[in-house]
Coordinates of C-alpha atoms and ligand atoms in Angstrom, one line a residue:
M232 CA 0.0 0.0 0.0
N233 CA 1.2 3.5 -0.9
Q234 CA 1.0 6.0 2.0
R235 CA 2.9 9.0 0.4
H236 CA 0.9 12.1 -0.5
L237 CA 1.2 15.9 -0.6
T238 CA -1.1 18.2 1.5
S239 CA -2.7 19.6 -1.7
A240 CA -2.5 19.3 -5.5
S241 CA -4.2 20.5 -8.6
G242 CA -4.9 19.1 -12.1
S243 CA -6.5 20.8 -15.1
A244 CA -7.9 20.2 -18.6
H245 CA -9.7 22.2 -21.2
G246 CA -12.9 22.1 -23.3
K247 CA -13.2 21.1 -26.9
I248 CA -15.5 21.4 -29.9
I249 CA -15.9 19.0 -32.8
L250 CA -15.2 20.7 -36.1
M251 CA -16.6 17.8 -38.2
G252 CA -17.6 14.2 -37.9
E253 CA -19.5 13.9 -34.7
H254 CA -21.8 10.8 -34.3
A255 CA -20.3 9.1 -37.4
V256 CA -17.1 8.8 -35.3
V257 CA -18.9 6.6 -32.8
H258 CA -19.3 4.1 -35.6
G259 CA -15.7 4.1 -36.7
T260 CA -15.3 6.9 -39.2
A261 CA -13.0 10.0 -38.8
A262 CA -13.7 13.2 -37.0
I263 CA -11.8 16.5 -36.3
A264 CA -11.8 18.0 -32.9
L265 CA -10.3 21.3 -31.6
P266 CA -9.1 21.9 -28.1
I267 CA -10.2 25.2 -26.5
P268 CA -7.4 25.9 -24.0
S269 CA -9.0 29.1 -22.8
I270 CA -12.1 27.3 -21.5
S271 CA -10.7 25.2 -18.7
V272 CA -11.5 23.2 -15.6
T273 CA -9.3 22.7 -12.5
V274 CA -9.6 20.1 -9.7
D275 CA -7.9 20.9 -6.4
I276 CA -7.3 18.3 -3.8
F277 CA -6.7 19.2 -0.1
A278 CA -5.8 16.6 2.6
K279 CA -8.2 16.6 5.5
H280 CA -7.5 15.5 9.0
Q281 CA -10.8 13.7 9.5
G282 CA -14.3 13.1 8.2
P283 CA -15.3 11.7 4.8
T284 CA -13.9 12.5 1.4
E285 CA -15.9 15.5 0.2
L286 CA -16.8 17.0 -3.2
E287 CA -17.4 20.6 -3.9
C288 CA -18.6 21.8 -7.3
S289 CA -21.1 24.3 -8.6
Y290 CA -24.1 22.1 -7.9
Y291 CA -23.2 19.8 -5.1
Q292 CA -21.2 20.1 -1.9
G293 CA -21.0 17.1 0.5
P294 CA -19.6 13.6 0.9
L295 CA -18.4 12.1 -2.3
K296 CA -20.3 8.9 -1.5
Q297 CA -23.6 10.8 -1.4
A298 CA -23.0 12.7 -4.7
P299 CA -25.9 12.7 -7.1
E300 CA -26.1 10.2 -10.0
N301 CA -24.8 12.7 -12.6
L302 CA -21.5 12.8 -10.6
R303 CA -21.1 9.0 -10.6
N304 CA -18.4 9.2 -13.3
I305 CA -16.2 11.2 -10.8
Q306 CA -17.0 8.9 -7.8
E307 CA -16.2 5.7 -9.8
V308 CA -13.0 6.9 -11.4
Y309 CA -11.8 8.3 -8.1
H310 CA -12.2 4.9 -6.4
Q311 CA -10.9 2.9 -9.4
V312 CA -7.7 5.0 -9.5
L313 CA -7.0 4.6 -5.8
Q314 CA -7.7 0.9 -6.0
E315 CA -5.4 0.3 -9.0
W316 CA -2.6 2.5 -7.5
R317 CA -3.0 0.5 -4.3
I318 CA -3.4 3.6 -2.3
C319 CA -4.5 3.7 1.3
E320 CA -7.0 6.5 1.0
V321 CA -6.7 9.6 3.2
P322 CA -9.8 11.8 3.5
V323 CA -9.6 14.7 1.1
K324 CA -11.7 17.5 -0.2
L325 CA -12.0 17.6 -4.0
R326 CA -12.9 21.0 -5.4
I327 CA -14.0 21.3 -9.0
K328 CA -13.9 24.8 -10.7
S329 CA -15.2 24.6 -14.2
H330 CA -15.6 27.2 -16.9
I331 CA -16.8 24.6 -19.4
P332 CA -20.6 24.8 -19.8
H333 CA -22.2 21.5 -18.9
E334 CA -24.1 19.4 -21.6
R335 CA -23.2 21.7 -24.4
G336 CA -21.0 19.4 -26.5
M337 CA -17.9 21.1 -25.1
G338 CA -16.3 18.0 -23.5
S339 CA -17.1 19.0 -19.9
S340 CA -17.3 15.4 -18.5
A341 CA -14.1 14.3 -20.1
A342 CA -12.3 17.4 -19.0
V343 CA -13.4 17.1 -15.4
V344 CA -12.2 13.5 -15.1
T345 CA -8.9 14.4 -16.9
A346 CA -8.3 17.1 -14.3
L347 CA -9.3 14.8 -11.4
V348 CA -6.9 12.0 -12.5
R349 CA -4.1 14.5 -13.0
A350 CA -4.7 16.0 -9.6
L351 CA -4.7 12.6 -8.0
A352 CA -1.4 11.6 -9.7
T353 CA 0.3 14.7 -8.3
F354 CA -1.3 14.3 -4.9
Y355 CA -0.2 10.7 -4.5
Q356 CA 3.0 11.3 -6.5
Q357 CA 2.3 8.7 -9.2
E358 CA 3.5 8.5 -12.7
L359 CA 0.7 9.1 -15.2
P360 CA 1.4 7.9 -18.7
M361 CA -1.0 9.5 -21.3
T362 CA -2.4 6.0 -22.2
E363 CA -3.3 5.4 -18.5
L364 CA -4.9 8.9 -18.2
H365 CA -7.0 8.2 -21.3
R366 CA -8.1 4.8 -20.0
Y367 CA -9.4 6.3 -16.8
V368 CA -11.2 9.1 -18.7
N369 CA -12.8 6.6 -21.0
I370 CA -14.2 4.8 -18.0
G371 CA -15.8 8.0 -16.8
E372 CA -17.1 8.8 -20.3
E373 CA -18.9 5.4 -20.5
I374 CA -20.5 6.0 -17.2
A375 CA -21.5 9.6 -18.2
H376 CA -22.7 9.0 -21.8
G377 CA -22.9 5.2 -22.5
K378 CA -21.4 4.4 -26.0
T379 CA -18.7 6.9 -26.9
S380 CA -16.0 7.2 -29.5
G381 CA -13.2 8.2 -27.1
L382 CA -12.7 11.5 -29.0
D383 CA -13.5 13.8 -26.1
T384 CA -11.0 11.9 -24.0
I385 CA -8.1 12.6 -26.4
V386 CA -8.8 16.2 -27.3
T387 CA -9.5 17.6 -23.7
S388 CA -5.8 16.8 -23.0
S389 CA -4.4 17.8 -26.4
S390 CA -3.0 21.2 -27.4
Q391 CA -3.5 20.7 -31.1
P392 CA -6.4 19.9 -33.4
V393 CA -6.9 16.2 -33.6
L394 CA -7.9 13.8 -36.4
F395 CA -9.5 10.9 -34.6
Q396 CA -10.7 7.5 -35.8
R397 CA -11.3 4.7 -33.4
A398 CA -8.7 1.9 -33.6
E399 CA -6.2 4.3 -35.2
V400 CA -3.5 6.4 -33.5
P401 CA -5.0 10.0 -33.2
K402 CA -3.1 12.5 -35.4
S403 CA -2.4 16.2 -34.7
I404 CA -3.5 18.4 -37.6
H405 CA -1.1 21.3 -38.3
S406 CA -3.7 23.8 -39.4
Q407 CA -2.6 26.7 -41.6
L408 CA -6.1 28.2 -41.8
D409 CA -6.6 31.9 -41.5
G410 CA -10.0 32.6 -40.1
C411 CA -11.8 31.9 -36.9
L412 CA -14.7 30.1 -35.4
L413 CA -17.6 31.6 -33.4
I414 CA -18.9 29.0 -30.9
A415 CA -22.4 30.0 -29.9
D416 CA -24.3 28.4 -27.0
S417 CA -28.0 27.8 -27.9
G418 CA -28.7 27.9 -24.1
H419 CA -30.4 24.5 -24.3
T420 CA -28.7 21.5 -22.8
G421 CA -28.1 18.6 -25.1
N422 CA -28.1 14.9 -24.1
T423 CA -25.2 12.9 -25.5
R424 CA -26.5 9.5 -24.3
L425 CA -29.9 10.1 -25.9
A426 CA -28.5 11.5 -29.2
V427 CA -26.0 8.7 -29.6
E428 CA -28.6 6.1 -28.9
S429 CA -31.0 7.6 -31.4
V430 CA -28.4 7.5 -34.1
C431 CA -27.7 3.8 -33.2
Q432 CA -31.4 3.1 -33.5
R433 CA -31.6 4.9 -36.9
L434 CA -28.7 2.8 -38.2
K435 CA -30.8 -0.3 -37.4
D436 CA -34.1 1.0 -38.7
T437 CA -33.2 3.1 -41.8
P438 CA -30.9 1.6 -44.5
D439 CA -29.6 4.9 -45.8
T440 CA -28.1 5.9 -42.5
Q441 CA -24.8 3.9 -43.1
S442 CA -24.2 5.8 -46.3
Y443 CA -24.6 9.1 -44.5
L444 CA -21.8 8.1 -42.1
S445 CA -19.4 7.2 -45.0
Q446 CA -20.2 10.5 -46.7
I447 CA -19.4 12.3 -43.4
H448 CA -16.1 10.5 -43.4
D449 CA -15.3 11.8 -46.9
L450 CA -16.2 15.4 -45.8
V451 CA -13.9 15.1 -42.8
K452 CA -11.0 14.0 -45.0
G453 CA -11.7 17.0 -47.3
A454 CA -11.7 19.2 -44.2
V455 CA -8.2 18.0 -43.1
S456 CA -6.8 19.1 -46.5
A457 CA -8.7 22.4 -46.3
L458 CA -7.2 23.1 -42.8
K459 CA -3.6 22.3 -44.0
D460 CA -4.0 24.2 -47.3
N461 CA -5.7 27.3 -45.9
Q462 CA -8.9 26.8 -47.9
V463 CA -11.3 28.6 -45.7
E464 CA -14.2 28.7 -48.2
T465 CA -13.9 25.0 -48.9
L466 CA -14.0 24.2 -45.2
G467 CA -17.1 26.3 -44.8
Q468 CA -18.9 24.4 -47.6
L469 CA -17.8 21.1 -46.1
M470 CA -19.2 22.2 -42.7
N471 CA -22.6 23.0 -44.4
R472 CA -22.7 19.6 -46.0
N473 CA -21.9 18.0 -42.7
Q474 CA -24.8 19.8 -41.1
E475 CA -27.2 18.4 -43.8
F476 CA -26.2 14.9 -42.7
L477 CA -26.6 15.7 -39.0
Q478 CA -30.1 16.9 -39.8
K479 CA -30.7 13.6 -41.6
L480 CA -29.4 11.7 -38.6
G481 CA -32.0 13.5 -36.5
V482 CA -29.7 15.3 -34.0
S483 CA -30.3 18.9 -35.1
T484 CA -33.3 20.8 -33.7
P485 CA -35.4 23.7 -35.2
Q486 CA -33.7 26.1 -32.8
L487 CA -30.1 24.9 -33.9
D488 CA -31.2 25.1 -37.5
H489 CA -32.4 28.6 -37.0
L490 CA -29.2 29.8 -35.3
I491 CA -27.2 28.2 -38.1
Q492 CA -29.3 30.0 -40.8
V493 CA -28.8 33.4 -38.9
A494 CA -25.1 32.8 -38.8
R495 CA -24.9 32.0 -42.5
H496 CA -27.0 35.0 -43.5
A497 CA -24.7 37.3 -41.3
G498 CA -21.6 36.1 -43.2
A499 CA -20.5 32.7 -41.9
L500 CA -18.7 30.7 -44.6
G501 CA -20.1 27.6 -43.0
A502 CA -22.1 26.7 -39.9
K503 CA -23.2 23.5 -38.1
L504 CA -24.0 22.1 -34.8
T505 CA -21.1 20.7 -32.8
G506 CA -21.0 17.7 -30.5
A507 CA -24.0 15.5 -29.8
G508 CA -26.7 18.0 -30.8
L509 CA -30.3 18.0 -29.5
G510 CA -29.3 21.3 -28.0
G511 CA -25.8 22.6 -27.1
C512 CA -23.7 24.8 -29.3
I513 CA -23.4 25.7 -33.0
I514 CA -20.1 26.8 -34.7
A515 CA -19.8 29.3 -37.4
L516 CA -16.7 29.7 -39.6
C517 CA -15.8 33.3 -40.1
P518 CA -13.3 34.8 -42.6
N519 CA -12.1 37.3 -40.0
Q520 CA -12.7 38.7 -36.5
E521 CA -14.8 41.6 -37.8
I522 CA -17.3 39.3 -39.5
A523 CA -17.2 37.0 -36.5
R524 CA -18.4 40.0 -34.3
H525 CA -21.1 40.8 -36.8
I526 CA -22.4 37.2 -36.7
Q527 CA -22.2 37.3 -32.9
Q528 CA -24.4 40.4 -32.8
A529 CA -26.9 38.8 -35.2
L530 CA -27.1 35.8 -33.0
E531 CA -27.4 38.0 -29.9
A532 CA -30.4 39.6 -31.5
E533 CA -32.0 36.1 -31.5
G534 CA -31.4 35.7 -27.8
L535 CA -27.9 34.2 -27.8
Q536 CA -26.3 34.6 -24.3
Q537 CA -22.9 33.0 -24.4
S538 CA -20.3 32.7 -27.2
W539 CA -16.6 32.3 -27.7
F540 CA -14.1 33.0 -30.5
L541 CA -11.5 30.5 -31.5
N542 CA -8.7 31.6 -33.9
F543 CA -7.1 28.8 -35.9
N544 CA -3.7 30.6 -35.9
R545 CA -3.5 30.2 -32.1
Y546 CA -2.6 26.5 -32.7
Q547 CA 0.2 27.5 -35.0
S548 CA 1.9 29.6 -32.3
M549 CA 1.6 26.6 -29.9
E550 CA 3.2 24.1 -32.2
V551 CA 6.4 22.5 -30.8
Ligands
MEV251 C1 -19.9 14.1 -28.4 O1 -19.1 15.2 -28.0 C2 -19.6 13.6 -29.8 C3 -20.3 12.3 -30.2 O2 -19.7 12.0 -31.5 C4 -20.1 11.2 -29.3 C5 -18.7 10.7 -29.2 O3 -17.9 10.9 -30.1 O4 -18.4 9.9 -28.3 C6 -21.8 12.6 -30.4

């Protein structure tokens, strides 16, 4: 049994958006995801002298054991990590501070568990190879969402855009794109589990569905070239085509469709939902910051409350 620990430690991770390929990626095709380092989550651990291990986050404060069902991913990963590391548990307080909106397709659940496992590794002074971190986060993701591709797990701890396909090694994409994305929160929560299950059901019931997934795969491959060759207009068209398939898969909503139309009319080169859909965020590809602000204002006139800008060239400056 390991008894060594610090008195406090922290771990962090960041949010993500899926540029193209969501849902299809669950069934083995490719997807592109972008990390959003400016939208982050931190987990702090403090040793306590007595009492039970406690959890503090924006909607629960109390013993970890009594945390509500929607925090079961945290509970279970916490116990599994300690068990596998053969740690004689000391009572601690776990404090989660998250800037990632919940259930908006921005990777909140994967990022929280990533930050938790990183904090535990520092607290108990354990080595944490990336493959081990990802294994723990995937356990949390299955508890939170059911069937998942594993994409959120990879991108919430990556600093570069990722091309992901299950059963293949994820690849960093070295984007040369000028332009930026506006990420706009519809204000409605999505439900990843429900959305993924409904696509699975459609695959069983509707023969055309499989061909939608392979066509999304081809769009994703085109988008990788567009990112590398700075073809911003092509990328916008590919995003629009991807949105048509997401509509056919039944994961868009009239409200998301409306926001997407508003963004396109205000100057977006392409716009689509991002993540699981049935609520959550849309993304709009903008040729420059000025048009991005104009699109933001147009969406605000429709009641948009929260949005973020993501410049593709920020990844170029972070390349190693
Ligand atoms: C959720 O962010 C993205 C989905 O493709 C599910 C997954 O990849 O696990 C809908």
